[in-house]
XYZ file of C-alpha atoms in Angstrom:
567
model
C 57.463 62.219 -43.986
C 59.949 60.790 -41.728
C 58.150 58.719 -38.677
C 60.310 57.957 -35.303
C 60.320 54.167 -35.062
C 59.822 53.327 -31.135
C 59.094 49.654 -31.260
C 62.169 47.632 -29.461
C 65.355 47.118 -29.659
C 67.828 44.638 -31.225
C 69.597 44.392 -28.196
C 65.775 42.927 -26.816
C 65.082 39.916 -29.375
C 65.565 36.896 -27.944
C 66.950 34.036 -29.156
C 64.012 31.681 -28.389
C 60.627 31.783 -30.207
C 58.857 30.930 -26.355
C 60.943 34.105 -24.643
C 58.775 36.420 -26.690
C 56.870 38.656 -24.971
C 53.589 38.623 -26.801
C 52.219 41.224 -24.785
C 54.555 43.854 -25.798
C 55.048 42.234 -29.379
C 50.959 43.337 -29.665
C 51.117 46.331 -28.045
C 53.735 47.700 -30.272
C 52.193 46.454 -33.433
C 48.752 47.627 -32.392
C 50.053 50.889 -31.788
C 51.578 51.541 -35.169
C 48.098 49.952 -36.641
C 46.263 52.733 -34.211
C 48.476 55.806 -36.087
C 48.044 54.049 -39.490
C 44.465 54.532 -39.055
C 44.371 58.001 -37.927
C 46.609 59.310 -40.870
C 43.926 57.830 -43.071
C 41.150 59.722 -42.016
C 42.873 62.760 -42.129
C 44.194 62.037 -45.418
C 47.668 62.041 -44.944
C 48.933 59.648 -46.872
C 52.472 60.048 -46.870
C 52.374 59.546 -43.704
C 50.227 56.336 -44.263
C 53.195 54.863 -46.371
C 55.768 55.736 -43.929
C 54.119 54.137 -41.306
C 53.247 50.833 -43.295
C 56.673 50.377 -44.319
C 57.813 50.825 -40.542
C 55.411 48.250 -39.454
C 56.463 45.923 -42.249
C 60.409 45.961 -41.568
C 59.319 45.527 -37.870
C 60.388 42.539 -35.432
C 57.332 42.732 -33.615
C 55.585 42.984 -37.505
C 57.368 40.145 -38.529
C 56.882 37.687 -35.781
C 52.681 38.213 -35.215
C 52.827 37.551 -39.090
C 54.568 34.407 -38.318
C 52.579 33.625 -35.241
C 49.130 34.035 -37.525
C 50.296 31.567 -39.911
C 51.994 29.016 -37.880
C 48.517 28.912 -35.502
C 45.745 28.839 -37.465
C 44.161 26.009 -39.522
C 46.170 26.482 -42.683
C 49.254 25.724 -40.637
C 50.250 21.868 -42.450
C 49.437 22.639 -45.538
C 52.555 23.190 -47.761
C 52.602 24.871 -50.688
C 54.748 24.147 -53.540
C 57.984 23.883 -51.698
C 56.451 21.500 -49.268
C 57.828 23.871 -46.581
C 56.476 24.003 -43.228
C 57.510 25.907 -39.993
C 56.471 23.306 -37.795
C 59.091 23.884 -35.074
C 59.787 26.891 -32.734
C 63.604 26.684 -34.343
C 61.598 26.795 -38.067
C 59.928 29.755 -36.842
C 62.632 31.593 -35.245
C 65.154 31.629 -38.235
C 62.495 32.205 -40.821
C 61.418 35.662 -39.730
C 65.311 37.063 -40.485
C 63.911 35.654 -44.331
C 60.518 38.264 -44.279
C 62.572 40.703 -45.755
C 61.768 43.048 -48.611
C 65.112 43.235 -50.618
C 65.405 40.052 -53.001
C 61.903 38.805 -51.793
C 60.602 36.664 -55.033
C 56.930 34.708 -54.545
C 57.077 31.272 -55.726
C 53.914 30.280 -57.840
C 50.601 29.189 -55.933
C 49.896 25.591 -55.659
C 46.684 24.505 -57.135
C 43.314 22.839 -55.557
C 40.191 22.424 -55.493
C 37.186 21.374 -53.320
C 33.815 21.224 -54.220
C 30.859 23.373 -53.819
C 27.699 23.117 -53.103
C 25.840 23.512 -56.514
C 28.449 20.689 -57.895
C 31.046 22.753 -59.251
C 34.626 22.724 -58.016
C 35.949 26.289 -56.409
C 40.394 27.032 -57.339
C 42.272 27.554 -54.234
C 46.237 28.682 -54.508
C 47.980 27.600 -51.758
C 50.926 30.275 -51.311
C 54.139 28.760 -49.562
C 54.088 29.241 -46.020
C 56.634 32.055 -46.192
C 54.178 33.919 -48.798
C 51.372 33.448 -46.566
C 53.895 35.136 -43.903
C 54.754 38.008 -46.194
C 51.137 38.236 -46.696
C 50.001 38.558 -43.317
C 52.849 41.067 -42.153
C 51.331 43.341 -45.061
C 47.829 42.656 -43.637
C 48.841 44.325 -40.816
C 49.772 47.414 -42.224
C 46.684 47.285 -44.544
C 43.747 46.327 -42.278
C 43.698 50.258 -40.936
C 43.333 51.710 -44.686
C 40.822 49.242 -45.619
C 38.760 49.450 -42.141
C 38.776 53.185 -42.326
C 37.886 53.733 -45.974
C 34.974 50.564 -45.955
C 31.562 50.968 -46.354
C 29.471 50.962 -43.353
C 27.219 47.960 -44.184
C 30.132 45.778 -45.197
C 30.243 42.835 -43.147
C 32.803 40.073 -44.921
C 36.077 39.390 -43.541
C 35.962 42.413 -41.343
C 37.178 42.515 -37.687
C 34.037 41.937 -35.078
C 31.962 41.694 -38.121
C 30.085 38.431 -39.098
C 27.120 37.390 -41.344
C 24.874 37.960 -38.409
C 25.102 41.754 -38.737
C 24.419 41.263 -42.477
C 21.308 39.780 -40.906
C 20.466 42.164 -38.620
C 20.925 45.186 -40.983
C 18.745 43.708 -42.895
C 16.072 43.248 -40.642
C 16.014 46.584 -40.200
C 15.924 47.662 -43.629
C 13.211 45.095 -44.264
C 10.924 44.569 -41.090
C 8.472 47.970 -40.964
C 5.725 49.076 -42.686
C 7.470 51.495 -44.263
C 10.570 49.647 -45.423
C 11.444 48.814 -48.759
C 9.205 46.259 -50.748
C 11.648 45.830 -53.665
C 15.400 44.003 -53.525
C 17.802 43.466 -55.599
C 19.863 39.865 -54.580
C 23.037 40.001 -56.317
C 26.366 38.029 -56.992
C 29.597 38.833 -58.430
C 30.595 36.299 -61.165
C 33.837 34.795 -60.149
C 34.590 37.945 -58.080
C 38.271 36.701 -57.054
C 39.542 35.294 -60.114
C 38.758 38.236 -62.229
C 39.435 41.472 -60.559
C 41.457 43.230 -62.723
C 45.323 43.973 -61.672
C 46.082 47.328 -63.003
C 42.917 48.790 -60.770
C 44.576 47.262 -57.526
C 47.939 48.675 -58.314
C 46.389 52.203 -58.680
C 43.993 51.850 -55.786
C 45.625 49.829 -52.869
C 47.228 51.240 -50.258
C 50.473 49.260 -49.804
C 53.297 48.485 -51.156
C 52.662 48.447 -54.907
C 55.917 46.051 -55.537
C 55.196 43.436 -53.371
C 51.488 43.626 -54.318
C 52.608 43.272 -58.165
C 54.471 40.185 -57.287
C 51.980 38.402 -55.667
C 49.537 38.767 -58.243
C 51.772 37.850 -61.056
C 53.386 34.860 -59.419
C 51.707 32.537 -61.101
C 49.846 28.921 -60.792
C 51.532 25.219 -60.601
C 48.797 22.753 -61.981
C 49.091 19.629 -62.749
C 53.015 20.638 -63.045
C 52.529 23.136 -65.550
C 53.417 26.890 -64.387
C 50.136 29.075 -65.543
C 50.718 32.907 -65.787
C 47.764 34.999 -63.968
C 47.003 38.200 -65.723
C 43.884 38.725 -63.657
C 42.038 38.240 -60.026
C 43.356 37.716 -56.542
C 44.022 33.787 -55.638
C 41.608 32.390 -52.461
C 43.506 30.587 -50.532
C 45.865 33.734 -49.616
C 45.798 35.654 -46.302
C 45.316 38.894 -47.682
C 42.987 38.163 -50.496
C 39.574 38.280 -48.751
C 40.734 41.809 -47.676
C 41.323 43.041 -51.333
C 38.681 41.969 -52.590
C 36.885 44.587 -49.711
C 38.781 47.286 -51.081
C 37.891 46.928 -54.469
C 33.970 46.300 -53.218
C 34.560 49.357 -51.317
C 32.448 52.279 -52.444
C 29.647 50.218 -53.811
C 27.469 51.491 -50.724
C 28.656 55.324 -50.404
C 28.911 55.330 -54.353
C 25.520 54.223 -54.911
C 24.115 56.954 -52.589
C 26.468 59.756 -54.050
C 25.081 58.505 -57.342
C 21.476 58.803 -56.595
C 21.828 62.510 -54.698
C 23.187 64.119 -57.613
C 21.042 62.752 -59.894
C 17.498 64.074 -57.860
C 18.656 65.375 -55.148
C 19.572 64.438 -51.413
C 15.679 64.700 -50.239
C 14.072 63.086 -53.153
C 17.342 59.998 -52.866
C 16.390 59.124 -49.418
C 13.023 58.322 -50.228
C 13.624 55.820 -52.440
C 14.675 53.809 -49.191
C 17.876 51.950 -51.369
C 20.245 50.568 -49.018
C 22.878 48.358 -49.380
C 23.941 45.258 -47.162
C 27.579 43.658 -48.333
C 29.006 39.839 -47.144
C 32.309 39.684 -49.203
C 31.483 39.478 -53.035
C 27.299 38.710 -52.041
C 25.303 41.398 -51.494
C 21.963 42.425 -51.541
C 20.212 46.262 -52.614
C 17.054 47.582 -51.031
C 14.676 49.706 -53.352
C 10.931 51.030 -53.225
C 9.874 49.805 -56.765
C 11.057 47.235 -58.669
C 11.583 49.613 -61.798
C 14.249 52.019 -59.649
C 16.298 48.961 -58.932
C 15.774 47.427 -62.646
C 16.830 51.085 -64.718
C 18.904 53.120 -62.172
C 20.063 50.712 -59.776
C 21.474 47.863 -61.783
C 23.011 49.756 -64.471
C 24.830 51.518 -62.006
C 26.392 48.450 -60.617
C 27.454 46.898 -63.621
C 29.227 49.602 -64.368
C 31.073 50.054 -61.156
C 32.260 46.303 -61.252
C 32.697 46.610 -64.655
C 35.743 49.014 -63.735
C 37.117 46.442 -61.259
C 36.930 44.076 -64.329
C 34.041 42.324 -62.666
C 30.294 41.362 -63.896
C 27.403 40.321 -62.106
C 26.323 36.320 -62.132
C 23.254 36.161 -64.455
C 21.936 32.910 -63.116
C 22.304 34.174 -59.178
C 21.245 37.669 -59.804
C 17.484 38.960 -59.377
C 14.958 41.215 -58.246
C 12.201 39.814 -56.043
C 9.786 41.201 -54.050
C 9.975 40.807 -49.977
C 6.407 38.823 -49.699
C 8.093 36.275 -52.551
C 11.835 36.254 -49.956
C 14.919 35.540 -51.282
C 17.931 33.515 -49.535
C 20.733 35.412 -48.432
C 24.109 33.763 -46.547
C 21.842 30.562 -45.575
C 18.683 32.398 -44.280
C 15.592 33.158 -45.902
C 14.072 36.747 -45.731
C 10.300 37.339 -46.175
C 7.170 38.795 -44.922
C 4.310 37.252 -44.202
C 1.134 39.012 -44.058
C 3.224 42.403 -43.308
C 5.383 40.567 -40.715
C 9.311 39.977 -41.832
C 10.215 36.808 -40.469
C 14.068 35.140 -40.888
C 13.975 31.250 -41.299
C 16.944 29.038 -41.945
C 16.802 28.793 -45.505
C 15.863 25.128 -47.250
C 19.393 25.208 -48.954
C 20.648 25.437 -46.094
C 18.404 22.476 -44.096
C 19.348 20.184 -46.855
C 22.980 20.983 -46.838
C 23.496 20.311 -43.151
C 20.940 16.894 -43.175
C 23.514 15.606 -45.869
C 26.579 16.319 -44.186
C 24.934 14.392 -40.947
C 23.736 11.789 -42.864
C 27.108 11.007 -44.843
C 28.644 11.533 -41.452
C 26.395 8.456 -40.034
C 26.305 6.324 -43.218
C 30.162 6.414 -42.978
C 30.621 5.199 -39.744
C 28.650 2.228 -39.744
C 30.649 0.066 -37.281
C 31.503 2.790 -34.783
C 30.772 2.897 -30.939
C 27.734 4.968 -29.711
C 30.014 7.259 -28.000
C 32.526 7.867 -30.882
C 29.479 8.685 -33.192
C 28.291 11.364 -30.996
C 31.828 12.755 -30.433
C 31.328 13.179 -34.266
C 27.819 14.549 -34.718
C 27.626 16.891 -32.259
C 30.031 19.703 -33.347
C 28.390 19.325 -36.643
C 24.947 20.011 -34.796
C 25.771 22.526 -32.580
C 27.582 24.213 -35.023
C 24.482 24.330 -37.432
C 22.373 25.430 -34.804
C 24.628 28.352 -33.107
C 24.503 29.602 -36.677
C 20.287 30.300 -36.679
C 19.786 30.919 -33.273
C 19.316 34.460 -33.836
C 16.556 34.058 -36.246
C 13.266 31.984 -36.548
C 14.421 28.551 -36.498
C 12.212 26.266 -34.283
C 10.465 24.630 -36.535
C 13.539 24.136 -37.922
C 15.277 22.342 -35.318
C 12.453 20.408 -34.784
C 12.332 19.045 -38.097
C 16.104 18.473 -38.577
C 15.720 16.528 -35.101
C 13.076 14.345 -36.384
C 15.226 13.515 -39.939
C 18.164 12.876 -37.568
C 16.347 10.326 -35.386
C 15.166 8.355 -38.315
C 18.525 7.988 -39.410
C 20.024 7.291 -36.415
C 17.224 4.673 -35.868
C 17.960 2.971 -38.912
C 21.802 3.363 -37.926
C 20.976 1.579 -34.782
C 18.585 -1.187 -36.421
C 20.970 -2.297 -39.093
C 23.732 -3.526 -36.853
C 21.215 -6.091 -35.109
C 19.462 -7.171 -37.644
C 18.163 -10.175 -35.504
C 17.133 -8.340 -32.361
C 13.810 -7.153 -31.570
C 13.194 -3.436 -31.971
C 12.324 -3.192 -28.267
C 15.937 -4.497 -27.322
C 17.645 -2.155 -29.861
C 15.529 0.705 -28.018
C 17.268 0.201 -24.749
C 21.025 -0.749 -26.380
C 21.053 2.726 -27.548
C 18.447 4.894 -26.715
C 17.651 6.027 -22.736
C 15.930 7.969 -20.566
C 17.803 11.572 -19.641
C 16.256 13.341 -16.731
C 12.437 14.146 -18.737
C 13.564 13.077 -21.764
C 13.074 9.957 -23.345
C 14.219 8.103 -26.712
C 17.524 9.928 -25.907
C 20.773 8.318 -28.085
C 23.213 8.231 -25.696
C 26.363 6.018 -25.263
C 29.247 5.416 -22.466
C 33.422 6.462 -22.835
C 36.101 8.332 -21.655
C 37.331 11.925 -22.415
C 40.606 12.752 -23.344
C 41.842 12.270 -19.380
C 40.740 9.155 -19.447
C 37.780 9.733 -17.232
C 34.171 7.859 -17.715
C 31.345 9.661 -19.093
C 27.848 9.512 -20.708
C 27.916 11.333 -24.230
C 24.218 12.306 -25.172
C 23.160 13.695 -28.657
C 22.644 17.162 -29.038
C 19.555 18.577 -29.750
C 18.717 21.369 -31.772
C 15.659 22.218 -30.166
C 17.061 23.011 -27.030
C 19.222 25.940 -28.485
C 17.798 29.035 -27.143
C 16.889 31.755 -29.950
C 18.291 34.820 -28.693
C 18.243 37.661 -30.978
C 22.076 39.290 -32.237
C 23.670 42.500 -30.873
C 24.085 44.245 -34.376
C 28.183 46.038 -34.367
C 26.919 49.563 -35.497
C 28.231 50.550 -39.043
C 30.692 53.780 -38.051
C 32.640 51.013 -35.861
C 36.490 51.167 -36.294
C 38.742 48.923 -34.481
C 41.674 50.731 -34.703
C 40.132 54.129 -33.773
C 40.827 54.823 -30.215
C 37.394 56.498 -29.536
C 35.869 52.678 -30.876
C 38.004 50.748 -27.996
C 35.738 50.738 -25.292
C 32.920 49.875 -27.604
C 34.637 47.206 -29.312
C 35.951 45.252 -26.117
C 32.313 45.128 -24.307
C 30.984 43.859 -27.833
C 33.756 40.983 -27.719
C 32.975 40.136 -24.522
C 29.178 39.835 -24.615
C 29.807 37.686 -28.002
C 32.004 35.315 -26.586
C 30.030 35.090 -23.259
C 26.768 34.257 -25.350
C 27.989 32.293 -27.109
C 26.222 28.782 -26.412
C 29.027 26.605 -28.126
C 30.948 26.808 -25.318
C 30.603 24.864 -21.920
C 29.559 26.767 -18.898
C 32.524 26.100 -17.126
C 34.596 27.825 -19.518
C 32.643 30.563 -19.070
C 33.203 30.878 -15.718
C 36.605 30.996 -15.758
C 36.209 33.538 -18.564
C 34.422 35.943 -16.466
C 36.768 35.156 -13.812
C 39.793 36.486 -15.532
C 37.784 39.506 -17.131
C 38.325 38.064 -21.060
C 42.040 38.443 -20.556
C 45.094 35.744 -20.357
C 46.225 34.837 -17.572
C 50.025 34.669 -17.884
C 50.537 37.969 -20.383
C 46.793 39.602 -19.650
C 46.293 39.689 -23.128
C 42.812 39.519 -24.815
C 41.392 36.339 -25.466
C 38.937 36.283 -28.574
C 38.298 34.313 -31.631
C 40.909 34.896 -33.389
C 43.499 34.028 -30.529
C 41.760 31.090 -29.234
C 42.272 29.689 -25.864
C 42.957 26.478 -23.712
C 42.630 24.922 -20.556
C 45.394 25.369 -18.726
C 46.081 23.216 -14.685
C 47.479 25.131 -12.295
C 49.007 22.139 -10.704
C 49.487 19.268 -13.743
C 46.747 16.333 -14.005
C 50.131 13.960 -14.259
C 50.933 14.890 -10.813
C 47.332 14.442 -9.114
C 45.892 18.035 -9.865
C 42.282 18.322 -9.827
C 40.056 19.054 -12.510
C 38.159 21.858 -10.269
C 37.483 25.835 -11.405
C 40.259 26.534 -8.454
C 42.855 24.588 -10.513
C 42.492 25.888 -14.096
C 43.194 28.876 -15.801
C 42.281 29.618 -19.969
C 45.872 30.447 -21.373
C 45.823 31.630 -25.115
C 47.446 28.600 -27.108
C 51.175 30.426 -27.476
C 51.204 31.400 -24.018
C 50.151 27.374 -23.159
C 53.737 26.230 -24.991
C 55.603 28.987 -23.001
C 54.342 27.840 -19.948
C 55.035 23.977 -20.559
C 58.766 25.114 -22.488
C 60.022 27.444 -20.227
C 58.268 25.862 -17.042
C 56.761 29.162 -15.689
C 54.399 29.138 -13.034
C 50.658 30.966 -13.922
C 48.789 32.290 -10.425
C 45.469 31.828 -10.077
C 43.876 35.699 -11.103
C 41.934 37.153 -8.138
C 38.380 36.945 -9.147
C 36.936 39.900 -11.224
C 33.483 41.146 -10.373
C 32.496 42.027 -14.023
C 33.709 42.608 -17.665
């Protein structure tokens, strides 16, 4: 199958990594990506390779691969060679070295950071122009994999988050009706043990690069350690793997069951299956269907993957008992399903704000909040789509206390009423408010109050349905309005970024690109604060972050975007 290339010319690179022109660089990339995914689902896989390999000896390939890596927050951390492309020059003469031809992996760097049970989770940190190689291939893999994953598989997957693991569940749960029986299930050490001859057979890419990666071996300790099995986390392209060799575990199940009593008779058993990465959780009307059919089948399809399921975090429990699933507890209660943040999870965050304030004994008001508050919001942005008042209220009271014993130990010889009014004030209604004076990063005065959980609204998640492909043309429309309302209700951000969002309909303003997550985005002054530009709406545009260089390198000159009357 011979494929046309139509991406740009040579004659069209330029010789500066801030003269790129991002805009085309993604449309030509995403176009390749669009045709990968069609030849999938029609099968024609020829045509898949020759279309992969295209994208992969790309310039337009090669330098989003470098952009991903040199952006996000793995950035300055080195791997073995202590190599870093922390300079546009770095950047610009490593992407003639993302070549295929002579391209040996150096071993992964060894680490580890703790969990939450205690143990310690491996991480191999590839060198930075791995983790380049790695994320050019992602490219040309994320069509296969989206178009050949399981409908209810939520982990790692574009416009896909643990919240529509929730919500899938709620509706597999909540009726009368629904299932009564569930299997909770975890893979036992699901990356460091799938098994390397399966992936070879069964991933669509390029089988040589793939068989170097996974043989290139550890440094620990300085000792080189040979891997004969699993895919390293800490790599780009290992979360999406590990989805293709999950992959089937839904439709397989269900293909299982219909020829073994027919389609009918398979539908009533009301077994559906929700999927987060290597946690996942099986639906079942009796508890002996999921214990002697179910089950069985599972270990055996992992078992072909050279995979098992955890003993100590697998079992079958029935809804009015709940079980935890991705930080939330599911039960009924008295026939009603109700979604709570789970106590794990309660206790997890109280200890990470409590270390937080226990660490930073001698710190000003205002730099304490600076510190707590992400922490906070993020927690509570998290469970605002489920049943989390109580919640909030509780973690608000624990907070309090320590912050009030926080407050009390630095004056040890002042009454309690005068430590009241050092730190704690009035706020419009509110009293007993911790609260503290400073300046924000333009040097401008400001009163920095605590958040509070119990003012985050609980607003219940749009679910992304389950046929949703983003590189399927018919999907586009779909997938942009989903972005959008996501981002715009999305309470971690400040409503004057939101504004300007709607402003500039989601898109950049100096290469009208799409601005989402996985971009990012920044505050850009039309007219600089150095030379007496005004903080106003009028006089700031959101720029994604490589566009933001460009405009400060090259000097360029961003217009204000007419106003758009919608998304």
């Amino acid at each position: 199958m011979r494929v046309t290339p139509r991406g740009p010319a040579r004659s069209h690179v330029p010789d500066n990594w801030h003269q790129i022109d991002w805009r085309r660089v993604e449309r030509n990339v995403r176009g390749i990506q669009v045709r990968i995914a069609k030849a999938t689902q029609e099968g024609q896989w020829r045509k898949v390779k020759a279309l992969q390999r295209w994208l992969t000896r790309s310039y337009c390939g090669k330098v989003m691969a470098a952009r991903r890596v040199t952006e996000n927050q793995g950035s300055r951390t080195a791997g073995v060679d202590r190599e870093l492309w922390d300079t546009p020059e770095t950047r610009l003469e490593a992407i003639g070295r993302m070549r295929r031809r002579g391209y040996k992996p150096k071993p992964l760097r060894r680490v580890y950071i703790p969990k939450a049970n205690g143990k310690e989770r491996p991480l191999g940190i590839p060198t930075i122009l791995d983790r380049a190689m790695q994320a050019l291939h992602l490219l040309a893999l994320e069509p296969v994999s989206e178009s050949t994953s399981d409908p209810n598989s939520y982990g790692f997957r574009i416009n896909r988050s643990t919240h529509d693991a929730m919500s899938q569940l709620f509706v597999s749960l909540s009726q009368t009706a629904s299932a009564q029986w569930v299997l909770e299930a975890d893979i036992k050490g699901c990356f460091d043990h799938i098994n390397h001859d399966w992936l070879l057979r069964n991933v669509r890419m390029d089988r040589t690069v793939l068989r170097k990666w996974l043989k290139a071996g550890v440094i620990h300790k300085g000792l080189l350690q040979h891997t004969e099995e699993g895919t390293p986390q800490g790599g780009i392209i290992s979360p999406t793997l590990a989805n293709v060799t999950l992959n089937g575990l839904e439709s397989g199940l269900h293909a299982h069951l219909r020829a073994r009593i027919g389609k009918t008779k398979a539908a009533g058993l009301k077994v559906n299956v929700v999927r987060y990465a290597d946690d996942f959780v099986i639906t079942g009307s009796s508890k002996e269907l999921l214990e002697e059919e179910v089950k069985p089948w599972v270990e055996g399809f992992l078992k072909e993957r050279g995979l098992e399921l955890s003993m100590e975090k697998t079992r079958i429990v029935h809804i009015n008992e709940g079980f935890d699933f991705l930080g939330w507890n599911f039960r009924k209660y008295s026939g009603k399903m109700l979604i709570k943040p789970s106590k794990k999870s309660e206790q997890s965050n109280y200890c990470k704000v409590k270390e937080a304030i226990s660490s930073n004994k001698t710190v000003r008001q205002y730099d304490l909040i600076d510190l707590l508050n992400p922490i906070l919001r993020g927690w509570a942005n998290y469970h605002s789509p489920v049943v989390a008042k109580m919640a909030f209220n509780r973690m608000d009271h624990l907070i309090h206390r320590a912050i009030w014993r926080w407050a009390k130990r630095r004056h040890p010889d002042k009454r309690v009423d005068w430590v009241r009014n050092k730190y704690f004030h009035s706020v419009e209604l509110r009293n007993w408010v911790f609260a503290g004076m400073g300046t924000d990063r333009y040097g401008v005065p400001r009163q920095a109050t605590l958040y509070t959980l119990a003012d985050t609204p609980i607003r219940r998640h749009q679910k992304v349905k389950g046929s949703y492909n983003p590189f399927d043309p018919a999907d586009e429309r779909y997938g942009e309005t989903l972005r959008q309302q996501r981002l715009l209700n999305s309470k971690c951000q400040r409503k004057q970024w939101l504004s300007l969002y709607q402003s500039q309909a989601g898109r950049c303003a100096l290469c009208q690109g799409a601005i989402t997550q996985e971009t990012g985005w920044e505050n850009h002054h039309i007219v600089y604060k150095a030379m007496g530009g005004p903080d106003t709406l009028a006089n700031r545009v959101l720029l994604h972050p490589v566009c933001h260089i460009r405009v400060h390198q090259l000097g360029l000159k961003v217009v204000k975007p007419a106003p758009s009357r919608g998304l």
